[in-house]
Short mmCIF file of C-alpha atoms and ligand atoms in Angstrom, two decimals:
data_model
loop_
_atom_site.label_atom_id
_atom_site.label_comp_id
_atom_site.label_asym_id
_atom_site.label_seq_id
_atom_site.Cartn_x
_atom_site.Cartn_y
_atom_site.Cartn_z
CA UNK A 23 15.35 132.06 20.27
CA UNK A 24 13.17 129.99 17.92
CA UNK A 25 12.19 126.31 17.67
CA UNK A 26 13.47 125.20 14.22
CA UNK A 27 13.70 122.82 11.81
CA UNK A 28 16.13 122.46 9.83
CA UNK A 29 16.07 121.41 6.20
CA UNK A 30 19.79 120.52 4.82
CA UNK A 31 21.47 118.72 1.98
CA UNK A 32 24.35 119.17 4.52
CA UNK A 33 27.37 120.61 2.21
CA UNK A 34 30.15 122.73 3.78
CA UNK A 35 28.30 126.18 4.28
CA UNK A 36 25.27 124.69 5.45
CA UNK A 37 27.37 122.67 8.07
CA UNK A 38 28.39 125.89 8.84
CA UNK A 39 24.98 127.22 9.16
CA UNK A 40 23.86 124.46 11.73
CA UNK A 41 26.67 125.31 13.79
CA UNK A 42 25.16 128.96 13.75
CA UNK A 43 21.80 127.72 14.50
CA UNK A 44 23.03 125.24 17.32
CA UNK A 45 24.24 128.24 19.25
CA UNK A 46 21.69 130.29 18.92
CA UNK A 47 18.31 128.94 18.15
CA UNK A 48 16.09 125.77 19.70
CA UNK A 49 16.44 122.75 17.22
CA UNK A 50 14.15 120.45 17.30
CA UNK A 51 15.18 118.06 13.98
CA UNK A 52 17.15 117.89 11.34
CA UNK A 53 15.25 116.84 7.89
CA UNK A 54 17.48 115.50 5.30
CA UNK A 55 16.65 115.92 1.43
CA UNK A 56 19.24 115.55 -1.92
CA UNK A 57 21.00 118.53 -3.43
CA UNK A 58 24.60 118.90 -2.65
CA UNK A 59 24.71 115.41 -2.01
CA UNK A 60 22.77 112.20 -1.98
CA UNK A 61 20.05 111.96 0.58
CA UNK A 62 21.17 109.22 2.28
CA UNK A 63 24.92 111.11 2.52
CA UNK A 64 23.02 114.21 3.73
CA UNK A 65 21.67 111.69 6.43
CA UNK A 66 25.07 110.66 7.48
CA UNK A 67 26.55 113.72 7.15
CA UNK A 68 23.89 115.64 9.56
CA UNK A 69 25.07 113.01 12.36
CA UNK A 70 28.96 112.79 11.74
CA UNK A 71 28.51 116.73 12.01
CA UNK A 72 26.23 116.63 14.90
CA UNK A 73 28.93 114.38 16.75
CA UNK A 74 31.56 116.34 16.06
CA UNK A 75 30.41 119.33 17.31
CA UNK A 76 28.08 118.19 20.14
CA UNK A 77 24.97 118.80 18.85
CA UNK A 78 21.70 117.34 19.85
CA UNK A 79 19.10 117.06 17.23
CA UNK A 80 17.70 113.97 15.59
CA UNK A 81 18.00 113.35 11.99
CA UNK A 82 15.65 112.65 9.32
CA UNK A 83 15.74 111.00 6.14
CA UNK A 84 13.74 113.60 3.33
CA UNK A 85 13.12 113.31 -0.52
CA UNK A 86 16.01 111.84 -2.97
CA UNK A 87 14.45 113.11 -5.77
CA UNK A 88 13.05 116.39 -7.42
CA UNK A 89 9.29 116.26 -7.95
CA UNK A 90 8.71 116.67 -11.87
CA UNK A 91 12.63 116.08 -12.70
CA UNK A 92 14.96 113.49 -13.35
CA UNK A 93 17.75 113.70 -10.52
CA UNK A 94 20.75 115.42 -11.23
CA UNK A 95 24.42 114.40 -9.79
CA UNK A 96 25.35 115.76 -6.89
CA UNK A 97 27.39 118.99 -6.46
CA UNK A 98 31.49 118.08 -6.19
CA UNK A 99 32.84 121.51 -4.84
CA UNK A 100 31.49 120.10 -1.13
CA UNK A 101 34.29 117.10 -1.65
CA UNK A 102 33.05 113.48 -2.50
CA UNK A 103 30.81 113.57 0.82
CA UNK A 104 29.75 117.02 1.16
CA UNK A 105 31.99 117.78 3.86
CA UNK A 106 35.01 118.35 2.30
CA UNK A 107 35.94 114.96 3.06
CA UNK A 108 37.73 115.42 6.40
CA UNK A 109 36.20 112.38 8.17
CA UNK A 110 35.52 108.90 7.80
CA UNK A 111 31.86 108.49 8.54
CA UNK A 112 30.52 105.24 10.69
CA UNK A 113 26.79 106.48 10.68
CA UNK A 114 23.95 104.90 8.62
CA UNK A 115 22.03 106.58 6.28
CA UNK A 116 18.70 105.11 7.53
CA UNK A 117 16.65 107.42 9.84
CA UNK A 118 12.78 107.77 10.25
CA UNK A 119 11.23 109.70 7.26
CA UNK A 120 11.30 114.01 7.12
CA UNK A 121 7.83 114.78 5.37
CA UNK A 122 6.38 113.38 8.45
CA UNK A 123 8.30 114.30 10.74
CA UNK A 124 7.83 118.46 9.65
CA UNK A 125 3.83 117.60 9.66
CA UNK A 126 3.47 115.75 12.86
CA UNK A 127 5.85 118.51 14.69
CA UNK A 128 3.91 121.51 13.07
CA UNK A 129 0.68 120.09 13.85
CA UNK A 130 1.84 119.37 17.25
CA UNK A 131 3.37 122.96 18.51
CA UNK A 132 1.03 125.14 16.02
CA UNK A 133 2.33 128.31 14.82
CA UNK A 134 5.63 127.49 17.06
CA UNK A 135 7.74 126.39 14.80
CA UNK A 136 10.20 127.64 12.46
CA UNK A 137 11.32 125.82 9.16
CA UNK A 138 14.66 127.05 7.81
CA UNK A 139 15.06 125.05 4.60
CA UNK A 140 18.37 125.76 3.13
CA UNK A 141 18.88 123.14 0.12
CA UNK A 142 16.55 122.30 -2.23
CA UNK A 143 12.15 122.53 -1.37
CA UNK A 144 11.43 119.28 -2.22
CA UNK A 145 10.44 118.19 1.93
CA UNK A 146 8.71 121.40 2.21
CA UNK A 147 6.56 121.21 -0.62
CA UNK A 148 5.68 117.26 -0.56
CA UNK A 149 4.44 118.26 3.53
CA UNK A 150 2.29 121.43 2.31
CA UNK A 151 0.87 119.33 -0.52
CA UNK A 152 0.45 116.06 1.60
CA UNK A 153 -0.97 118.15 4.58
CA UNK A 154 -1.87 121.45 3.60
CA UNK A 155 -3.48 122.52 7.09
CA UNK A 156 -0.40 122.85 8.65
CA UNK A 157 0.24 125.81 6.04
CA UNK A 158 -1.62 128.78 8.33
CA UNK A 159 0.49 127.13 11.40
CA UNK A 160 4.03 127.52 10.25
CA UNK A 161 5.59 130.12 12.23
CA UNK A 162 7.49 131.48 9.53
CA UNK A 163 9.93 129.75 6.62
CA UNK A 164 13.08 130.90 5.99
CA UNK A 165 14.38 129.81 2.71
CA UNK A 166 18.29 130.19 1.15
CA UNK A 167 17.83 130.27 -2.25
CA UNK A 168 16.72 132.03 -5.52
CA UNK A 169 18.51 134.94 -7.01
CA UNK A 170 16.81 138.34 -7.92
CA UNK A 171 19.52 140.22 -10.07
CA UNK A 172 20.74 143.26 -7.73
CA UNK A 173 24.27 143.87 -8.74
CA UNK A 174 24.26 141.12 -11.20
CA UNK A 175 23.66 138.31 -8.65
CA UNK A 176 21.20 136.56 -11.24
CA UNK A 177 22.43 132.54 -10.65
CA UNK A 178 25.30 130.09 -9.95
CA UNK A 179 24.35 127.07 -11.87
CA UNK A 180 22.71 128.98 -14.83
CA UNK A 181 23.01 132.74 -15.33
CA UNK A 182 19.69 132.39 -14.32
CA UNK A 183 19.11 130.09 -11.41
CA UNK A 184 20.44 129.68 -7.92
CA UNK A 185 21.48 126.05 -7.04
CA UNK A 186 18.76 125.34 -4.57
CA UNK A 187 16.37 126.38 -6.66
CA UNK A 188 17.43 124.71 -9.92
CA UNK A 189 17.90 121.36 -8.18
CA UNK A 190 13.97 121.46 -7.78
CA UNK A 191 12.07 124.19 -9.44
CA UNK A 192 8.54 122.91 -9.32
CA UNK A 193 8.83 122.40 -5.58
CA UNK A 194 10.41 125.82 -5.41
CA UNK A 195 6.96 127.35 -7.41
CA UNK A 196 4.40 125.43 -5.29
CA UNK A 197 5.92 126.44 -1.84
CA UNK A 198 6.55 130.03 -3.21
CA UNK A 199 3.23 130.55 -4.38
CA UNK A 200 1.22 128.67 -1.40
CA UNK A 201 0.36 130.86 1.91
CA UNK A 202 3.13 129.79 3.97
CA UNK A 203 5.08 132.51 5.76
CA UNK A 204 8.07 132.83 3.71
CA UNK A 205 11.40 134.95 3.73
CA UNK A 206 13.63 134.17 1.27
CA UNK A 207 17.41 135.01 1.82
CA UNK A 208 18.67 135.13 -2.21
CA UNK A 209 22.02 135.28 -3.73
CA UNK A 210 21.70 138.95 -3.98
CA UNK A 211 22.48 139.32 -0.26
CA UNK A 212 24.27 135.73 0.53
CA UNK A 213 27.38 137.26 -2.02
CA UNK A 214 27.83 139.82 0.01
CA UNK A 215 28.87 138.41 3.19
CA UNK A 216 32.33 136.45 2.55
CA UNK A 217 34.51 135.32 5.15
CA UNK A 218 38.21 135.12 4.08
CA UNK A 219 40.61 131.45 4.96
CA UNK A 220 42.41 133.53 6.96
CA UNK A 221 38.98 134.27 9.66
CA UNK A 222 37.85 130.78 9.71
CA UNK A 223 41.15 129.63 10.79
CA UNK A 224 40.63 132.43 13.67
CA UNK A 225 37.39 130.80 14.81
CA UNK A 226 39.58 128.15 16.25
CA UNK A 227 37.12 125.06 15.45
CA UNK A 228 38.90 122.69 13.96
CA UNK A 229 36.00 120.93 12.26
CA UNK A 230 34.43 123.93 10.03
CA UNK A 231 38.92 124.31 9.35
CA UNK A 232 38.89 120.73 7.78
CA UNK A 233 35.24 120.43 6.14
CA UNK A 234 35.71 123.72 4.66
CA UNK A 235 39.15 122.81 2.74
CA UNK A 236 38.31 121.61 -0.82
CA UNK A 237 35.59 124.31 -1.13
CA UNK A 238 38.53 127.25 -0.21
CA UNK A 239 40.87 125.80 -2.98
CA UNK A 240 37.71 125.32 -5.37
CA UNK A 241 36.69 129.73 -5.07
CA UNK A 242 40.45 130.64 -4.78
CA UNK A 243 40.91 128.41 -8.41
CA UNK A 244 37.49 129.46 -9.98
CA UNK A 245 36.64 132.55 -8.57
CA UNK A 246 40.76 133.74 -7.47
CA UNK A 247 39.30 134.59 -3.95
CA UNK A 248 40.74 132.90 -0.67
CA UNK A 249 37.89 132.77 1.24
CA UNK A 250 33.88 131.98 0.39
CA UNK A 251 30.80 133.48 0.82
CA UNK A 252 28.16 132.51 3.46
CA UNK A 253 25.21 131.67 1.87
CA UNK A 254 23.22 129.53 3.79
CA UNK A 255 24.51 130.59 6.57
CA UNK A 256 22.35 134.02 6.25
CA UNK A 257 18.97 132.26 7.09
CA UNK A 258 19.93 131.52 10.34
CA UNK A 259 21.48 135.53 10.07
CA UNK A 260 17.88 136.55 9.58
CA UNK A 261 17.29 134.94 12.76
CA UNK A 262 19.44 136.56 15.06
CA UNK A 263 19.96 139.72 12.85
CA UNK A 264 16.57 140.42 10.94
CA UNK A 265 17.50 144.46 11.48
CA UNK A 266 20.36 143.98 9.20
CA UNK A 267 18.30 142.82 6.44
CA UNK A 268 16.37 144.96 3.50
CA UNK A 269 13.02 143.14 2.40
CA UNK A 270 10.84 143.80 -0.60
CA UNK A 271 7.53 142.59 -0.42
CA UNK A 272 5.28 140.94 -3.49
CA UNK A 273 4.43 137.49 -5.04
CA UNK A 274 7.30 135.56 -6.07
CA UNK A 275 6.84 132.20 -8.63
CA UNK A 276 9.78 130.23 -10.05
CA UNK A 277 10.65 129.50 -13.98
CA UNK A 278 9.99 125.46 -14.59
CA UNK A 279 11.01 125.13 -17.83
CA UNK A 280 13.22 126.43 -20.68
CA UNK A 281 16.83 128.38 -20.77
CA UNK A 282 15.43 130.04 -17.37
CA UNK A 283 14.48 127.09 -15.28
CA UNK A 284 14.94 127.64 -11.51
CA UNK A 285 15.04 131.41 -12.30
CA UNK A 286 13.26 133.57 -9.61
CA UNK A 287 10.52 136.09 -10.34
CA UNK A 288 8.62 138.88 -8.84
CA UNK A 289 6.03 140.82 -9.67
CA UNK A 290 7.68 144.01 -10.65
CA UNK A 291 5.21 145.09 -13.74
CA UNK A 292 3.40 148.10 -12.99
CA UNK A 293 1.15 147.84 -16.00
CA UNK A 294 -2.15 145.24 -16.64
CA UNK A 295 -1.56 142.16 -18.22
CA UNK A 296 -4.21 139.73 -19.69
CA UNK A 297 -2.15 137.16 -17.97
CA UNK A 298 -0.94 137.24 -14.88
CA UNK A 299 0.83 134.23 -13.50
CA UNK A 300 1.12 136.48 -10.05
CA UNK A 301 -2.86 137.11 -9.87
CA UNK A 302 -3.80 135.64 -6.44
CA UNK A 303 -0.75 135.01 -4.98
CA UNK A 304 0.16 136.00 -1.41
CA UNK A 305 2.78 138.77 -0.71
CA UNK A 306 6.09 136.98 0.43
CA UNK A 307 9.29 138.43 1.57
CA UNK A 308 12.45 138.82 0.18
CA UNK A 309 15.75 140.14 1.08
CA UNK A 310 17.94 142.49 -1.63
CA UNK A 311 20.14 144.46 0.86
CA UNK A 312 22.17 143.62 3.96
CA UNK A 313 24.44 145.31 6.62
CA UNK A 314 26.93 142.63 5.77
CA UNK A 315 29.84 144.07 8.63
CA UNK A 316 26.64 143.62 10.93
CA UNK A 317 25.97 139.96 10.18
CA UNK A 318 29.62 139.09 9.97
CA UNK A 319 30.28 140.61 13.22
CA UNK A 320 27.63 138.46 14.96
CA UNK A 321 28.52 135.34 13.41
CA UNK A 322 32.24 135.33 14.28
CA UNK A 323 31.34 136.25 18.00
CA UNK A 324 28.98 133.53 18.05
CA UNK A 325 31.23 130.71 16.42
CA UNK A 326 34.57 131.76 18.03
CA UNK A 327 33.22 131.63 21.61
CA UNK A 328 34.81 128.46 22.77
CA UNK A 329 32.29 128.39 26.18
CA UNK A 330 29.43 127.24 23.37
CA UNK A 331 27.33 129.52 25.45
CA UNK A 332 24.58 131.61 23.63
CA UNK A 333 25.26 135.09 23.15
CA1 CA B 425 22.54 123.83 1.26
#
């Protein structure tokens, strides 16, 4: 079990990913930061979720803008408030501020705690470039996002670029390229892990049922599948799972600008080039395979274990 924090723009599958990480890890915050919704939404939504299904974590209000861009709206497949609008929400989308919140608790419990940041980097990289000793101290940080191209998983905003990413690529580059201890669970392994309608009705919690219903009707109209696919779910998988995960290993940077921006790269040129944008940077990992039964499997035994005890 880890100490984490968690870095949302609290949609549906991240909601589902917190429930995942409630049950099975230590969590010591939430931080908050725009993507899938607004970031004062994401604030409400982290405690109207956190109610709901008894969790205990305080919340914390992150960026609400990309660095170098100019915002972009919101994603609608989450519903109007990012959780598939099932409740109404009382809570107040004030709450102390995340950026400081990651630095003071990394630079209190050194190279204890985990950072799982599962929407867009903009928190992560405004800490590491506000504070950059706590880099060496992060335990490890486990990212959702990016998309390498095995078995055509390239993008799902752009052919090109994952959402998370694309929201904020220039935060994406810096915390990619800094020394930070990074694993980065892509679209090429968060596709295949899918959980049909059918299975989350047989987890018998009744929130993830009603959150999750505008996102079901959105893949079974778009995509003609009754059921969706994990995604951010499979940081906390790497967690509790990391055996039934296949990592490369080399620098990774991120495409700013231009018909590729948010695209993930790595270094996969054999040859010498004058330039190399990769020269210097640290090895980071990244997943490309998974033992998808073996993740599933864990993941409905945790969720549909009404004692709430940890496996
Ligand atoms: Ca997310």
């Amino acid at each position: 079990m880890r100490t984490l924090i968690f870095d949302t723009d609290i949609g549906v599958d991240d909601a589902f990913a917190l429930a995942y990480a409630a049950r099975t890890q230590r969590l010591l915050g939430i931080t908050t930061v725009f993507g899938n919704v607004a970031v004062g939404q994401a604030v409400k939504n982290a405690r109207l979720f956190c109610e709901k299904m008894k969790i205990d974590a305080p919340v914390y209000r992150g960026c609400s803008r990309p660095l170098a861009l100019a915002p972009s709206a919101p994603a609608k497949l989450h519903g109007e408030d990012g959780l598939g609008d099932a409740f109404t929400n009382p809570y107040s989308d004030r709450a102390p501020g995340a950026v400081s919140f990651i630095i003071d608790s990394i630079r209190a419990q050194p190279h204890e705690i985990t950072l799982v940041a599962i929407g867009p980097l903009t928190n992560i990289a405004s800490a590491i470039n506000q504070a950059p000793d706590i880099i060496p101290l992060v335990k490890e940080l486990v990212i959702m996002g990016g998309a390498f191209g095995t078995d055509g998983h390239s993008g799902n905003v752009t052919p090109f670029a994952e959402f998370n990413i694309w929201k904020d690529p220039h935060a994406a580059d810096q915390v990619l390229s800094s020394a930070l201890r990074v694993v980065v669970v892509p679209l090429d392994v968060t596709h295949k892990v899918l959980i049909g309608s059918k299975e989350i009705q047989q987890l018998n919690q009744p929130v993830l049922s009603a959150i999750v219903r505008p996102y079901l009707a959105y893949s079974l109209q778009k995509e003609g599948f009754d059921g969706m696919a994990l995604h951010d779910t499979l940081a906390i998988a790497w967690l509790c799972q990391p055996q039934a995960f296949q990592l490369m290993q080399g620098p990774l940077r991120v495409i700013t600008e231009g018909i590729a921006r948010g695209q993930t790269v790595r270094k996969i040129s054999a040859l010498a080039s004058r330039d190399d944008p990769f020269r210097d940077l640290p090895d980071q990992r990244v997943a490309l395979g998974v033992d998808a039964a073996q993740v599933r499997d864990h993941f409905f035994r945790t969720l549909s274990d009404q004692s709430g005890s940890r496996p």
